[in-house]
CSV table of C-alpha atoms and ligand atoms in Angstrom, one decimal:
chain,number,residue,atom,x,y,z
A,1,MET,CA,108.1,91.5,124.2
A,2,CYS,CA,108.5,90.0,120.4
A,3,GLU,CA,106.1,91.4,118.2
A,4,VAL,CA,105.4,89.7,115.3
A,5,ILE,CA,104.9,90.8,111.6
A,6,CYS,CA,103.9,89.8,108.6
A,7,ILE,CA,104.5,91.5,105.3
A,8,ALA,CA,100.9,90.3,103.3
A,9,ASN,CA,99.7,91.0,100.1
A,10,GLN,CA,98.5,88.2,97.1
A,11,LYS,CA,99.7,90.2,94.6
A,12,GLY,CA,102.3,89.8,93.5
A,13,GLY,CA,106.0,92.6,92.9
A,14,VAL,CA,104.3,94.5,95.7
A,15,GLY,CA,107.9,95.6,97.3
A,16,LYS,CA,106.7,92.6,100.0
A,17,THR,CA,110.3,91.3,100.0
A,18,THR,CA,112.0,94.2,100.0
A,19,THR,CA,109.8,96.0,102.7
A,20,ALA,CA,109.8,91.9,105.2
A,21,VAL,CA,114.0,92.4,104.7
A,22,ASN,CA,114.8,96.4,105.4
A,23,LEU,CA,112.0,96.7,107.4
A,24,ALA,CA,114.3,93.5,109.3
A,25,ALA,CA,117.2,95.4,108.6
A,26,SER,CA,117.0,98.1,110.1
A,27,LEU,CA,115.3,97.8,113.0
A,28,ALA,CA,118.3,94.3,113.8
A,29,VAL,CA,120.4,97.8,113.1
A,30,GLU,CA,118.6,100.0,115.8
A,31,GLU,CA,120.3,96.6,117.9
A,32,LYS,CA,116.8,95.2,118.5
A,33,LYS,CA,116.8,90.9,117.7
A,34,VAL,CA,115.2,90.4,114.7
A,35,LEU,CA,114.4,87.3,112.8
A,36,LEU,CA,113.2,87.5,109.2
A,37,ILE,CA,111.0,84.0,108.2
A,38,ASP,CA,110.8,83.4,104.7
A,39,ALA,CA,107.5,81.7,104.5
A,40,ASP,CA,108.3,81.7,100.9
A,41,PRO,CA,108.3,79.0,98.8
A,42,GLN,CA,110.9,82.2,95.5
A,43,ALA,CA,112.7,82.3,99.2
A,44,ASN,CA,113.7,86.3,98.2
A,45,ALA,CA,114.3,87.0,100.8
A,46,THR,CA,116.8,84.9,101.9
A,47,THR,CA,117.9,84.4,98.3
A,48,SER,CA,118.1,88.9,99.2
A,49,LEU,CA,120.2,87.9,102.3
A,50,GLY,CA,122.7,86.2,100.4
A,51,PHE,CA,122.0,83.5,100.7
A,52,HIS,CA,121.7,80.6,97.9
A,53,ARG,CA,118.5,78.6,98.5
A,54,ASN,CA,119.5,75.5,97.4
A,55,SER,CA,123.0,75.3,99.5
A,56,ILE,CA,121.6,75.7,103.1
A,57,GLU,CA,120.3,71.5,104.1
A,58,PHE,CA,117.1,72.6,106.1
A,59,ASN,CA,114.8,74.8,106.2
A,60,ILE,CA,111.1,76.6,107.0
A,61,TYR,CA,109.7,74.0,105.2
A,62,HIS,CA,111.8,71.1,107.8
A,63,VAL,CA,109.8,72.6,110.4
A,64,LEU,CA,106.6,73.3,109.2
A,65,ILE,CA,106.7,69.2,108.8
A,66,GLY,CA,107.9,68.9,112.1
A,67,THR,CA,111.7,67.2,110.8
A,68,LYS,CA,113.7,70.7,113.0
A,69,GLN,CA,112.5,73.0,115.1
A,70,LEU,CA,112.9,76.5,115.0
A,71,SER,CA,115.5,77.1,115.9
A,72,GLN,CA,117.7,74.3,114.5
A,73,ILE,CA,117.4,75.8,110.7
A,74,ILE,CA,118.2,79.4,112.3
A,75,GLN,CA,121.0,81.7,110.0
A,76,LYS,CA,123.2,84.1,111.0
A,77,THR,CA,123.5,86.9,108.9
A,78,SER,CA,126.7,90.0,108.1
A,79,ILE,CA,124.0,92.2,110.8
A,80,THR,CA,124.3,90.7,114.4
A,81,THR,CA,121.1,91.0,115.9
A,82,LEU,CA,119.9,89.6,112.3
A,83,HIS,CA,119.0,86.2,111.5
A,84,LEU,CA,117.2,84.5,109.0
A,85,ALA,CA,114.8,80.8,109.4
A,86,PRO,CA,115.4,80.8,105.2
A,87,SER,CA,113.0,79.0,102.8
A,88,ASN,CA,113.8,77.2,99.9
A,89,ILE,CA,111.7,76.3,96.0
A,90,GLY,CA,110.7,72.5,98.6
A,91,LEU,CA,108.3,75.2,100.9
A,92,VAL,CA,105.2,74.0,97.5
A,93,GLY,CA,105.8,71.5,99.1
A,94,ILE,CA,103.5,72.4,101.9
A,95,GLU,CA,100.0,73.0,100.7
A,96,LYS,CA,99.5,69.2,100.3
A,97,GLU,CA,100.7,68.5,103.8
A,98,PHE,CA,98.5,71.3,105.3
A,99,TYR,CA,95.9,69.4,103.5
A,100,ASN,CA,96.2,66.6,105.3
A,101,GLN,CA,96.4,67.9,108.5
A,102,LYS,CA,93.0,68.2,109.9
A,103,ARG,CA,90.7,70.8,109.4
A,104,SER,CA,91.2,71.9,112.9
A,105,GLY,CA,94.8,73.1,113.4
A,106,ARG,CA,96.2,73.4,110.6
A,107,GLU,CA,96.1,77.4,110.5
A,108,LEU,CA,98.1,77.2,113.3
A,109,ILE,CA,101.5,75.0,113.0
A,110,LEU,CA,103.5,78.0,112.2
A,111,LYS,CA,102.6,79.8,115.2
A,112,LYS,CA,103.3,77.0,117.6
A,113,LYS,CA,106.2,77.0,115.6
A,114,ILE,CA,107.3,80.4,116.5
A,115,GLU,CA,106.7,80.3,120.4
A,116,ASP,CA,109.6,78.3,120.7
A,117,VAL,CA,111.7,81.2,120.1
A,118,LEU,CA,109.4,84.5,121.1
A,119,GLY,CA,111.9,84.5,123.3
A,120,VAL,CA,115.0,85.0,122.4
A,121,TYR,CA,113.6,88.0,120.2
A,122,ASP,CA,112.0,91.9,119.9
A,123,TYR,CA,110.2,90.9,116.7
A,124,ILE,CA,109.5,88.7,114.3
A,125,ILE,CA,109.0,89.8,111.0
A,126,ILE,CA,107.1,87.4,108.2
A,127,ASP,CA,107.6,87.1,104.4
A,128,SER,CA,105.1,85.6,102.8
A,129,PRO,CA,104.2,84.7,99.5
A,130,PRO,CA,102.2,86.6,96.5
A,131,ALA,CA,98.9,84.4,97.3
A,132,LEU,CA,96.3,83.6,99.8
A,133,GLY,CA,96.6,80.3,100.3
A,134,PRO,CA,97.9,77.9,103.4
A,135,LEU,CA,101.3,80.0,103.9
A,136,THR,CA,99.9,83.4,104.0
A,137,ILE,CA,97.3,82.5,106.4
A,138,ASN,CA,99.5,80.9,108.8
A,139,ALA,CA,102.1,83.8,108.6
A,140,LEU,CA,98.4,86.2,108.8
A,141,SER,CA,97.7,83.7,112.5
A,142,ALA,CA,101.1,83.5,114.1
A,143,SER,CA,101.2,88.0,114.0
A,144,HIS,CA,100.3,90.5,116.0
A,145,SER,CA,100.1,92.1,113.2
A,146,VAL,CA,100.6,92.7,109.2
A,147,ILE,CA,101.8,95.4,107.3
A,148,ILE,CA,100.8,95.9,103.6
A,149,PRO,CA,102.4,97.1,100.6
A,150,ILE,CA,100.8,98.6,98.0
A,151,GLN,CA,102.1,99.1,94.4
A,152,CYS,CA,101.8,103.0,94.0
A,153,GLU,CA,101.1,101.6,90.0
A,154,PHE,CA,97.2,100.6,87.9
A,155,PHE,CA,95.8,98.0,89.6
A,156,ALA,CA,97.3,99.1,93.0
A,157,LEU,CA,93.8,98.9,95.0
A,158,GLU,CA,93.5,95.3,93.0
A,159,GLY,CA,92.5,92.9,95.8
A,160,LEU,CA,93.1,95.0,98.7
A,161,ALA,CA,89.2,94.6,99.8
A,162,GLN,CA,90.1,90.3,99.6
A,163,LEU,CA,92.3,90.7,102.1
A,164,LEU,CA,90.8,92.7,104.4
A,165,ASN,CA,87.8,90.4,104.8
A,166,THR,CA,90.6,87.4,104.8
A,167,ILE,CA,92.0,89.4,107.8
A,168,LYS,CA,88.6,90.0,108.7
A,169,LEU,CA,87.7,86.4,108.9
A,170,LEU,CA,91.1,85.1,111.2
A,171,ARG,CA,90.1,87.6,113.4
A,172,LYS,CA,86.8,85.7,113.7
A,173,GLU,CA,87.9,81.9,114.1
A,174,ILE,CA,91.5,82.5,114.5
A,175,ASN,CA,93.4,85.2,115.5
A,176,PRO,CA,91.3,88.2,117.2
A,177,ASN,CA,94.5,90.2,118.8
A,178,LEU,CA,95.8,90.3,114.9
A,179,ALA,CA,96.4,94.2,113.7
A,180,ILE,CA,96.3,96.0,110.8
A,181,LYS,CA,99.8,98.2,111.5
A,182,GLY,CA,99.1,99.7,108.2
A,183,LEU,CA,99.2,100.8,104.5
A,184,LEU,CA,102.2,100.9,103.0
A,185,PRO,CA,102.6,103.3,100.2
A,186,THR,CA,105.8,101.7,97.5
A,187,MET,CA,107.4,102.3,94.7
A,188,TYR,CA,106.0,105.7,94.8
A,189,SER,CA,107.5,108.1,91.9
A,190,SER,CA,106.7,111.9,92.1
A,191,GLN,CA,107.2,112.6,88.7
A,192,ASN,CA,104.9,109.3,87.4
A,193,ASN,CA,101.3,111.2,86.9
A,194,LEU,CA,100.1,108.0,88.1
A,195,SER,CA,102.1,106.8,91.0
A,196,ARG,CA,101.2,110.2,92.0
A,197,GLN,CA,97.6,109.7,91.6
A,198,VAL,CA,97.5,106.4,93.7
A,199,PHE,CA,99.2,107.8,96.1
A,200,ALA,CA,96.4,110.6,96.5
A,201,ASP,CA,93.8,108.1,96.2
A,202,LEU,CA,95.2,106.1,99.1
A,203,LEU,CA,95.4,109.1,101.4
A,204,GLN,CA,91.4,109.8,100.4
A,205,HIS,CA,90.3,106.8,101.6
A,206,PHE,CA,93.1,105.1,103.4
A,207,ASP,CA,94.2,107.6,105.8
A,208,GLU,CA,94.3,106.1,109.2
A,209,GLN,CA,95.3,103.4,107.5
A,210,LEU,CA,98.3,104.6,106.8
A,211,ILE,CA,101.9,104.8,108.6
A,212,LYS,CA,103.2,107.1,110.2
A,213,ILE,CA,105.9,109.7,111.1
A,214,SER,CA,105.5,109.4,114.7
A,215,ASP,CA,106.7,112.9,115.1
A,216,THR,CA,105.8,115.0,111.8
A,217,GLN,CA,102.7,112.8,111.0
A,218,ASN,CA,104.0,112.2,107.7
A,219,THR,CA,102.9,109.5,105.9
A,220,ILE,CA,105.3,107.6,105.4
A,221,VAL,CA,106.2,106.3,101.4
A,222,ILE,CA,108.7,103.8,99.8
A,223,PRO,CA,109.8,105.9,97.2
A,224,ARG,CA,110.6,104.0,93.4
A,225,ASN,CA,114.4,103.5,94.5
A,226,ILE,CA,117.4,102.4,91.7
A,227,LYS,CA,119.3,100.7,95.2
A,228,LEU,CA,116.9,99.4,96.7
A,229,ALA,CA,116.7,97.0,93.6
A,230,GLU,CA,119.9,96.4,93.1
A,231,SER,CA,120.0,95.5,97.0
A,232,PRO,CA,119.2,91.4,96.5
A,233,SER,CA,121.8,91.1,93.8
A,234,PHE,CA,124.1,91.7,96.9
A,235,GLY,CA,123.2,89.8,99.0
A,236,LYS,CA,122.5,92.3,101.3
A,237,PRO,CA,120.2,94.9,103.0
A,238,VAL,CA,120.1,97.9,101.3
A,239,ILE,CA,121.3,99.3,104.9
A,240,LEU,CA,124.7,98.0,104.1
A,241,TYR,CA,124.6,98.8,101.1
A,242,ASP,CA,123.8,102.7,100.4
A,243,ILE,CA,122.9,104.1,103.6
A,244,ARG,CA,122.3,107.1,102.4
A,245,SER,CA,120.1,106.2,99.2
A,246,GLN,CA,117.0,107.6,100.0
A,247,GLY,CA,115.0,104.4,99.7
A,248,ASN,CA,117.1,102.9,103.1
A,249,ILE,CA,116.1,106.6,104.9
A,250,ALA,CA,112.6,105.3,104.3
A,251,TYR,CA,113.7,102.2,105.9
A,252,GLN,CA,115.3,103.8,108.9
A,253,ASN,CA,111.6,105.7,108.6
A,254,LEU,CA,110.4,103.0,109.1
A,255,ALA,CA,111.7,101.1,110.9
A,256,LYS,CA,110.6,104.4,113.4
A,257,ALA,CA,107.8,104.0,113.9
A,258,ILE,CA,107.8,101.1,114.3
A,259,LEU,CA,109.6,100.9,117.4
A,260,LYS,CA,107.6,104.1,118.3
A,261,ARG,CA,104.8,102.1,118.0
A,262,ALA,CA,105.9,99.6,120.3
B,1,ATP,N1,110.7,101.1,95.9
B,1,ATP,C1,111.2,100.3,95.2
B,1,ATP,N2,112.5,100.8,94.4
B,1,ATP,C2,112.4,99.8,93.3
B,1,ATP,N3,112.9,98.5,92.8
B,1,ATP,C3,112.4,97.6,93.8
B,1,ATP,C4,111.0,98.5,94.9
B,1,ATP,N4,110.6,98.0,95.7
B,1,ATP,C5,110.3,97.0,95.1
B,1,ATP,N5,111.6,97.1,94.1
B,1,ATP,C6,112.1,95.2,93.2
B,1,ATP,O1,110.4,95.1,92.2
B,1,ATP,C7,110.2,93.8,92.8
B,1,ATP,C8,108.8,93.3,93.6
B,1,ATP,O2,109.7,93.5,94.8
B,1,ATP,P1,109.5,92.7,95.5
B,1,ATP,O3,110.2,91.2,95.4
B,1,ATP,O4,110.4,93.3,97.1
B,1,ATP,O5,107.7,92.2,96.1
B,1,ATP,P2,107.3,90.5,96.3
B,1,ATP,O6,105.8,91.6,96.3
B,1,ATP,O7,108.1,90.6,97.5
B,1,ATP,O8,107.3,90.1,95.2
B,1,ATP,P3,106.3,88.6,94.8
B,1,ATP,O9,104.9,89.0,95.6
B,1,ATP,O10,107.1,88.0,94.1
B,1,ATP,O11,107.2,88.5,96.6
B,1,ATP,C9,111.7,93.2,92.9
B,1,ATP,O12,113.0,93.2,91.6
B,1,ATP,C10,112.5,94.2,93.3
B,1,ATP,O13,113.5,95.1,93.3
B,2,MG,MG1,108.0,88.2,97.8
């Protein structure tokens, strides 16, 4: 059965796209069939996989407004088992389109579109924008679970209560089975006091929610790693850019943890 996982946090720049791209790639090299859906008008996941944002004619916007089916916009990537549903800045227009829809059902548009390809993929990973607007709500409504990247910096937990509350409401009203797969500390730097402090706070208050390596029960933490920051400019997930980097090892561990839980 296909598992749909949304990467969400309305806070900007916390590592959502880096997580979406590299988790998708790591699952794909484990021979799982993976679709990465870029649901962010910034189209960072699209460019991170080497696609120029304006060179693709049709994108997720056209799927959401109903002029294309999801299967018609899907692109192949340099990893055979990884496909991409690209985005484009034009996706900002979707908010207006959504508000023109009847009140009921507009949160479930992406979920309906995904139904067509559920039989094709083992995992669908959705990258969402830094807002709790209609795109993120659609992404969460379409998902079985959510991973919440938390940047190990000052204000790390800002907005988390609001996000958890939104998830609670969505469970009540739209998607009763939406699970929190876990909080994922990102950009952790052991040399940095603040980073260590934020991680200690996460362990103290949210230990249950942190994702663990199955065998050792060690918490999965994504380190601050230059290779993770560089690889998008080469249009590659980090596994194709520097397989031995700490960043790649961390995302491969995340993929393994998710495979074990499946
Ligand atoms: N573990 C890491 N180590 C070093 N740099 C990182 C790491 N994770 C992310 N970055 C860099 O930090 C910046 C923000 O990351 P990313 O784009 O993944 O965040 P985001 O949450 O998707 O942002 P937005 O909210 O704008 O969509 C990017 O330049 C990215 O390359
Ligand atoms: Mg992003």
